[in-house]
CSV table of C-alpha atoms in Angstrom, one decimal:
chain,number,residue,atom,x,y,z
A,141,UNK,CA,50.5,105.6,8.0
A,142,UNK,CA,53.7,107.1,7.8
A,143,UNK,CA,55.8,105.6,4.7
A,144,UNK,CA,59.1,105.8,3.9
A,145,UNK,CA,60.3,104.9,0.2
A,146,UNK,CA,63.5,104.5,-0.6
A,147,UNK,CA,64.2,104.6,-4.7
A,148,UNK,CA,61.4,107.0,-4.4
A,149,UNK,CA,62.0,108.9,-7.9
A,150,UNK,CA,62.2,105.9,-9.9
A,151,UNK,CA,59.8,104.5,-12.9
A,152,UNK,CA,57.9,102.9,-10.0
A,153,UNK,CA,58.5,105.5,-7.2
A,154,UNK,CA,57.0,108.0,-8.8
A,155,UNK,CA,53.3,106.0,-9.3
A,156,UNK,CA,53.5,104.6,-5.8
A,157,UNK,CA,53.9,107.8,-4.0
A,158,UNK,CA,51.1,109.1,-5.8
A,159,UNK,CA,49.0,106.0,-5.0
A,160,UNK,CA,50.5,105.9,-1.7
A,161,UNK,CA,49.1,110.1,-0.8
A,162,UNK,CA,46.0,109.4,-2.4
A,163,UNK,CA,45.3,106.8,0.1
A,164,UNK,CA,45.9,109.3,2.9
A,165,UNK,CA,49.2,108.2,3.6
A,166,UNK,CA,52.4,110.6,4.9
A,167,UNK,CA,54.8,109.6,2.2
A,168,UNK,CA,58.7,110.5,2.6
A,169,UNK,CA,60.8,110.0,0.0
A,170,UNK,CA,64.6,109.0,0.2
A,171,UNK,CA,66.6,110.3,-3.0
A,172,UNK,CA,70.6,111.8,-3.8
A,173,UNK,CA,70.5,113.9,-6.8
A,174,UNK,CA,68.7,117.6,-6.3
A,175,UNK,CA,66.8,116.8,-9.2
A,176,UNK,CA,65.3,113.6,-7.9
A,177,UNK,CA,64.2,115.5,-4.7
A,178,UNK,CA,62.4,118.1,-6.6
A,179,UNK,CA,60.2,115.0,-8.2
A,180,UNK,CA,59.5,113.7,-4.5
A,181,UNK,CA,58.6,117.3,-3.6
A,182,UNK,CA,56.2,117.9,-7.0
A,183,UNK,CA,54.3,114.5,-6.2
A,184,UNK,CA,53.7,115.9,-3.3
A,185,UNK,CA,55.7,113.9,-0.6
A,186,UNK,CA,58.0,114.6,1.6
A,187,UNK,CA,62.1,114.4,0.2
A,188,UNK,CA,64.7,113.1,2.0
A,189,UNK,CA,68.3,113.3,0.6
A,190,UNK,CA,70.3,110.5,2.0
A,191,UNK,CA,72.7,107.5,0.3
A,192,UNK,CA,71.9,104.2,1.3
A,193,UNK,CA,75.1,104.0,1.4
A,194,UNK,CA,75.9,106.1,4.2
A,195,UNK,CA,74.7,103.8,6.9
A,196,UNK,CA,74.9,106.5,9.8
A,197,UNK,CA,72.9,109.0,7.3
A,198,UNK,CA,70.2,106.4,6.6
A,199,UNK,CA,70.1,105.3,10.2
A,200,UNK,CA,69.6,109.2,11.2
A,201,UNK,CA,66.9,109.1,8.8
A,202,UNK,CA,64.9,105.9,9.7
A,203,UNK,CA,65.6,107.3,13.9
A,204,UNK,CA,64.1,111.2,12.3
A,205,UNK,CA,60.9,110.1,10.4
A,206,UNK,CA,59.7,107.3,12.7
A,207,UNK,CA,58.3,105.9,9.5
A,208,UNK,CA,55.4,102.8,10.3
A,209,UNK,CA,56.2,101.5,7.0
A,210,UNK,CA,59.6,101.4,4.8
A,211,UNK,CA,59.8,100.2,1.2
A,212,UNK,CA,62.8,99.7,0.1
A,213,UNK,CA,62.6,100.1,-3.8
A,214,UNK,CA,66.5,101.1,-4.6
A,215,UNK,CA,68.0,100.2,-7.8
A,216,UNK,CA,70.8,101.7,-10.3
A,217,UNK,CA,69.8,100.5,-13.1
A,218,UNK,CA,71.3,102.0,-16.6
A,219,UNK,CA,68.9,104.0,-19.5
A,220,UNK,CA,69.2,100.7,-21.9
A,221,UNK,CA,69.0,97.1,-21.1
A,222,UNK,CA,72.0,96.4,-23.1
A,223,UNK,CA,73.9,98.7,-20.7
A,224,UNK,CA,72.9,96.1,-17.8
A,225,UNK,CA,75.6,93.9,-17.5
A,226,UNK,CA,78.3,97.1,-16.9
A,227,UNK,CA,75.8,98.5,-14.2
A,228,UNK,CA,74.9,95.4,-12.2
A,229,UNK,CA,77.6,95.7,-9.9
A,230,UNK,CA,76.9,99.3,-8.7
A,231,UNK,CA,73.0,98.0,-8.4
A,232,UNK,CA,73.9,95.0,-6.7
A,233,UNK,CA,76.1,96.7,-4.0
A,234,UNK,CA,72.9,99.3,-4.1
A,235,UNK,CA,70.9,96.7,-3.2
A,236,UNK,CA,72.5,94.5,-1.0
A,237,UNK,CA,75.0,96.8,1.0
A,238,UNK,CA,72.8,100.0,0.9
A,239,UNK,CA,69.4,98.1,1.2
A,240,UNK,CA,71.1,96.1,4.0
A,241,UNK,CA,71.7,99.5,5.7
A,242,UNK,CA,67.7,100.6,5.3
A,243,UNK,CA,66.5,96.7,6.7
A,244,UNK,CA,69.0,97.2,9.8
A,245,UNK,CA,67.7,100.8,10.4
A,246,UNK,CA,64.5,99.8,10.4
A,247,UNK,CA,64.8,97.0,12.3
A,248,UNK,CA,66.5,99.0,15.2
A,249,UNK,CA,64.0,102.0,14.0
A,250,UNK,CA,60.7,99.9,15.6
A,251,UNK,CA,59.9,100.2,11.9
A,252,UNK,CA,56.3,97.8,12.3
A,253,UNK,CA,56.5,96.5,8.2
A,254,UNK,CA,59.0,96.2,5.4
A,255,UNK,CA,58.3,95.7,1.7
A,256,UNK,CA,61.2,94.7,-0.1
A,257,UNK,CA,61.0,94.8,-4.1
A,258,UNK,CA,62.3,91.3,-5.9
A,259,UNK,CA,61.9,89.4,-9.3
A,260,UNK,CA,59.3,87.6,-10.7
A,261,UNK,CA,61.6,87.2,-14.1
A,262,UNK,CA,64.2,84.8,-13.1
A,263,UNK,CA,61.7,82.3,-11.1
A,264,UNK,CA,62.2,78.4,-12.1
A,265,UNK,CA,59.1,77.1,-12.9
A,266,UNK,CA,59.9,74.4,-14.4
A,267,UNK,CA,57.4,73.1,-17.3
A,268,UNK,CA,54.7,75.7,-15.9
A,269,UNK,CA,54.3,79.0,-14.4
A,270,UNK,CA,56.2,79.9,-11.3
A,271,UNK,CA,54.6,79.9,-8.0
A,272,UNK,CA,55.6,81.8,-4.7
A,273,UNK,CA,57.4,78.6,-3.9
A,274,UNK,CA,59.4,78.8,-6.7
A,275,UNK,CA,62.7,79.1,-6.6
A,276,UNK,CA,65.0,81.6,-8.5
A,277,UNK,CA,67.6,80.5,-11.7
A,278,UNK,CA,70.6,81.0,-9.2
A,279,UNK,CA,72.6,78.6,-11.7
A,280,UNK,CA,71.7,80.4,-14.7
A,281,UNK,CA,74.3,81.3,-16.8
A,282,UNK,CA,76.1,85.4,-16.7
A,283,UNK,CA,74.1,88.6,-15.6
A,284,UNK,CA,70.8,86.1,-15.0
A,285,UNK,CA,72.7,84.3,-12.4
A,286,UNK,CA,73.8,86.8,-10.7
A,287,UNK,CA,71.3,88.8,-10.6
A,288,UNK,CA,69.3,85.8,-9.5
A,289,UNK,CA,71.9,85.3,-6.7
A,290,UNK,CA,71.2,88.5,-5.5
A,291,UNK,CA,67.2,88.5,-5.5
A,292,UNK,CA,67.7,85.2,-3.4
A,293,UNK,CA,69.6,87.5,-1.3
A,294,UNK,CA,67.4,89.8,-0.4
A,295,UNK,CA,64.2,87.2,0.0
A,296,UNK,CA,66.9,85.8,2.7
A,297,UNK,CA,67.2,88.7,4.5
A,298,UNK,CA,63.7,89.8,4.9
A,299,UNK,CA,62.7,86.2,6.0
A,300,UNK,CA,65.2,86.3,8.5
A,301,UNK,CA,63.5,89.5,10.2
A,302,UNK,CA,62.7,89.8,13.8
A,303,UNK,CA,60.5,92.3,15.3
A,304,UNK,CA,58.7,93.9,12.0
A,305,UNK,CA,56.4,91.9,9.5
A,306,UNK,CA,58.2,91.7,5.8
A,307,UNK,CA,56.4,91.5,2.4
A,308,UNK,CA,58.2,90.4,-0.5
A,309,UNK,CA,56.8,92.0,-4.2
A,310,UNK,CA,58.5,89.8,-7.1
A,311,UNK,CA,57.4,91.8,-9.7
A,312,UNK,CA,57.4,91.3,-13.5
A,313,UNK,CA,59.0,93.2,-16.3
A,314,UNK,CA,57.7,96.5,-15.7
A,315,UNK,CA,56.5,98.2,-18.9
A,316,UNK,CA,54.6,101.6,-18.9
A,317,UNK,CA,55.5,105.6,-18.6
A,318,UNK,CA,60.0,105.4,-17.4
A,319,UNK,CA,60.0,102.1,-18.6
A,320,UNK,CA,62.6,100.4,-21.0
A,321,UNK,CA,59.0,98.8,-22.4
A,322,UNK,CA,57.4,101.6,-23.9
A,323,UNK,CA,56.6,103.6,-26.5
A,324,UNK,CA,59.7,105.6,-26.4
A,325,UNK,CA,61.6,103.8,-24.5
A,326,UNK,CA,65.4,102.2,-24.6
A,327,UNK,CA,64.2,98.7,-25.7
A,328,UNK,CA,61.5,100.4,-28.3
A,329,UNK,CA,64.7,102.3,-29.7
A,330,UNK,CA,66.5,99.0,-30.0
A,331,UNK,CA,64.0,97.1,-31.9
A,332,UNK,CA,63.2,99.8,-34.1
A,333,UNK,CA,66.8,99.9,-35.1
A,334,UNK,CA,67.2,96.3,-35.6
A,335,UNK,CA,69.7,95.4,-32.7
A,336,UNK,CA,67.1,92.7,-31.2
A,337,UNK,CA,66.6,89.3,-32.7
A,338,UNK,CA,64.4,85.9,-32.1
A,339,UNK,CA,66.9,83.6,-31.0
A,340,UNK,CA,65.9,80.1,-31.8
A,341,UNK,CA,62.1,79.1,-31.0
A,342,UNK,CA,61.9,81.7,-27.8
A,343,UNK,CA,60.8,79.2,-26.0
A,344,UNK,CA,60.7,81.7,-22.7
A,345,UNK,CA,57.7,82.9,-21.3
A,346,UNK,CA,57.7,86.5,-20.2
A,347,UNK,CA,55.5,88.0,-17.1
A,348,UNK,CA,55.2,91.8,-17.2
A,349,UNK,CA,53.6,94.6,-15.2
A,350,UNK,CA,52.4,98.0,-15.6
A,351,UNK,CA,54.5,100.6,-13.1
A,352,UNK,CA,50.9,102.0,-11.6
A,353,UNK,CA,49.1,98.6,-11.2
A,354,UNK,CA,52.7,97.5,-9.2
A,355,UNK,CA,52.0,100.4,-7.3
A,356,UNK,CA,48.6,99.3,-6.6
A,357,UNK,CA,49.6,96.5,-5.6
A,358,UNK,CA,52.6,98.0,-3.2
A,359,UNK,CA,49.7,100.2,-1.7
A,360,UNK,CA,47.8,96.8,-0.7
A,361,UNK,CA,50.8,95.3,0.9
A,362,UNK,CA,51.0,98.0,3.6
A,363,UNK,CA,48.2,96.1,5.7
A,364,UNK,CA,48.1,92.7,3.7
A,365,UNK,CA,49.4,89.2,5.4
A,366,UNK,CA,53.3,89.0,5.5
A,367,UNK,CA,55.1,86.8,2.8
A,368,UNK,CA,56.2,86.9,-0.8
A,369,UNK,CA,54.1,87.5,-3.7
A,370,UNK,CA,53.9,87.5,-7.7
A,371,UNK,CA,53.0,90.7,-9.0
A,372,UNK,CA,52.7,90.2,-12.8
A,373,UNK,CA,50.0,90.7,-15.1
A,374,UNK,CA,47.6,88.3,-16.6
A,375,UNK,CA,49.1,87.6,-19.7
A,376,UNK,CA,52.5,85.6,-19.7
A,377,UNK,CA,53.0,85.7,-23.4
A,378,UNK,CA,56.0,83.6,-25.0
A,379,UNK,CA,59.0,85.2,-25.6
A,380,UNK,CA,58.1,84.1,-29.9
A,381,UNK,CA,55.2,85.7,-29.8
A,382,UNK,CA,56.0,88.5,-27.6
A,383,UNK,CA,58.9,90.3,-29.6
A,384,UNK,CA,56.8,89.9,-32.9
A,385,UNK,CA,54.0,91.5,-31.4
A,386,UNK,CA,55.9,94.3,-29.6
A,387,UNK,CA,57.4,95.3,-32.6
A,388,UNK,CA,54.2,95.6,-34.4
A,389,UNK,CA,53.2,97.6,-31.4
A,390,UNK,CA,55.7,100.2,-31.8
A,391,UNK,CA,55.3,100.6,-36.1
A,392,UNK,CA,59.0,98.4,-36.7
A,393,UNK,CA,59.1,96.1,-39.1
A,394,UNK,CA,60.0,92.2,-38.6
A,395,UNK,CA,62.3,91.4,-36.3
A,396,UNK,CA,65.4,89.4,-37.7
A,397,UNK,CA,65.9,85.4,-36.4
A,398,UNK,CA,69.3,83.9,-35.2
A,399,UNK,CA,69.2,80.3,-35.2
A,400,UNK,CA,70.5,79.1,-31.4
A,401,UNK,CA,74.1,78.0,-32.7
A,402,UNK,CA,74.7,81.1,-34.3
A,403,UNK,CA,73.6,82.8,-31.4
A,404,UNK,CA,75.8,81.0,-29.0
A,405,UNK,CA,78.3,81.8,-31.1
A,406,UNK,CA,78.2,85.2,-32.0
A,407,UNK,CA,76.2,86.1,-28.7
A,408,UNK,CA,77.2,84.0,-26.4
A,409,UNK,CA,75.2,81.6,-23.6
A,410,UNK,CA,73.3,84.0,-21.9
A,411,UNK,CA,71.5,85.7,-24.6
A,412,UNK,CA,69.9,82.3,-25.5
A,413,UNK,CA,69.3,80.9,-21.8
A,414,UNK,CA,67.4,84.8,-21.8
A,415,UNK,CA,64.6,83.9,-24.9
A,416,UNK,CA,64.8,80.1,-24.4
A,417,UNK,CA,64.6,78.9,-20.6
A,418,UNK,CA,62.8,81.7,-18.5
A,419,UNK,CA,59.7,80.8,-16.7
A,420,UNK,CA,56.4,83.2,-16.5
A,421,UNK,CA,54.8,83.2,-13.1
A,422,UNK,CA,51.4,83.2,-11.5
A,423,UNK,CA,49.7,86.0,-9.9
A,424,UNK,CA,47.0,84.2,-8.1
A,425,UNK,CA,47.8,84.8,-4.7
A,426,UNK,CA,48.2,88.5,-5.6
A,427,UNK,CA,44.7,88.8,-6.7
A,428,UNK,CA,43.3,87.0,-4.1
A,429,UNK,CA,45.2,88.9,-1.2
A,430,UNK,CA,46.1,91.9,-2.7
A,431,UNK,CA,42.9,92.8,-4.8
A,432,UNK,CA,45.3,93.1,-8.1
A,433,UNK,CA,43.8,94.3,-11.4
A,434,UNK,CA,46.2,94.5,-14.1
A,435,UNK,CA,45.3,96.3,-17.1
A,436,UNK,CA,45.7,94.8,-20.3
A,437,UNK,CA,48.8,94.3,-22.3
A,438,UNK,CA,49.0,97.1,-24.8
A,439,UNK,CA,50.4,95.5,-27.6
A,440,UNK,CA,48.9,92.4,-29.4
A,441,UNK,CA,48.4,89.2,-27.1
A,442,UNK,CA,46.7,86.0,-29.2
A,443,UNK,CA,46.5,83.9,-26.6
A,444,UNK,CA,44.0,83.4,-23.8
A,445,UNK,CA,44.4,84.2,-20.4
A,446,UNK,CA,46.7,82.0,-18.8
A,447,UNK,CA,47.5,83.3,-15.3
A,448,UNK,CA,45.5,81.0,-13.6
A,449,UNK,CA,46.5,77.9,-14.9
């Protein structure tokens, strides 16, 4: 097929076109910066400079390539978590306006499939692990909220297509190589310097994924049924027995603990929503339709599996 990712330089984009060209696929990559085209070009795929922004540009683009497939991977996020709630407007607009523009191209391209990336972090499932029928924590309280306002968003839109079949990837936290979650990256710097606590009991249960098993799983989409899935690993881990481990993980010592009123306090209400109310979700559907293997967890995980439960 002929592909077209959008976001194509990213932590994910760079896996998934190499998954995507090792499958025999004829990858084009969208990108703005010169140096994010050079990565598209080394990977060995096609680069594309464009601004989803531009809608005339990205509708030139879409009307050039012909594409079969687009994937619609933008973000702009920033280089440490605790930068996110500054950037989330640019990434919002980034992913509503600009990824509004690619969906309408698209559609008015003859594009024949669009894969749309989405959470699987800010699912409700209540007592349990969040299903495909789960809906997102739109009420949540600050950055979760809106965030989770604009995931529900974009599962709108691509429901509401006509013409060209849509899959839907919620994915987990990604973890791996261009990750915040790894070795050296920004949330390894933070908890090595003692700027993350365990707020309260941590009662949240986190769902992560590996960037090259979500690009496994993004390869799969391009011929699998149409709908939304869960692409997290097997391991949803507690967010109390999570940091702990993580920490150990990366050589830091103890992580300090902030009982929930002081936290409110000194932190304010989203911080404790964040480690005391978030669901993990199921991947079960992803395995069975999208033949998805993820690896295990790297760091310590106590607990049994608990995916399919």
């Amino acid at each position: 097929m002929k592909v077209f990712v959008a976001g194509a330089s990213g932590a994910l984009g760079r896996p998934l076109i190499t998954r995507l060209r090792e499958a025999g696929h004829d990858v084009w990559g969208l990108a703005h910066r010169p140096e994010s085209l050079k990565v598209v070009e080394q990977l060995g795929a096609h680069s594309v400079r464009g601004n989803a922004l531009d809608r005339d540009s990205i509708f030139a683009c879409v009307e050039q390539i012909r594409p079969d497939v687009v994937i619609d991977q933008l973000t702009s996020l920033p280089a440490s978590p605790f930068d996110l709630p500054e950037r989330l407007p640019a990434d919002r607009t980034l992913r509503l306006e600009g990824g509004g523009n690619l969906f309408d191209a698209a559609q008015a391209g003859g594009v024949q499939r669009y894969i749309q990336q989405l959470s699987g972090f800010y699912l409700d499932g209540g007592n349990g692990l969040a299903a495909e029928a789960s809906p997102l924590r739109v009420t949540a309280p600050g950055t979760i909220g809106e965030s989770a306002r604009m995931y529900a968003k974009l599962e709108e839109r691509i429901a509401g297509a006509h013409m060209m079949k849509t899959v839907g990837l919620r994915y987990g936290f990604f973890y791996g190589p261009g990750t915040w979650y790894w070795l050296d990256g920004a949330f390894s710097r933070h908890v090595a310097q003692g700027e993350v606590s365990l707020i309260g009991a941590g009662r949240s249960v986190f769902s992560f994924i590996h960037v090259d098993d979500a690009a496994q799983a993004t390869v799969a989409a391009l011929t699998a049924p149409s709908g939304v899935y869960n692409i997290v690993d097997n391991q949803p881990t507690s967010f109390s027995e999570w940091l702990p481990a993580y920490a150990d993980w990366i050589g830091s010592g103890a992580v300090p603990h902030r009982g929930e009123a002081d936290a409110l306090r000194l932190m304010g209400e989203e911080a404790v929503y964040y480690q005391n109310s978030l669901s993990g979700a199921c991947n079960r559907k992803a395995v069975q339709e999208l033949g998805l293997c993820p690896q295990p967890l790297p760091w310590p995980h106590p607990r049994p599996n608990r995916a399919e439960t």
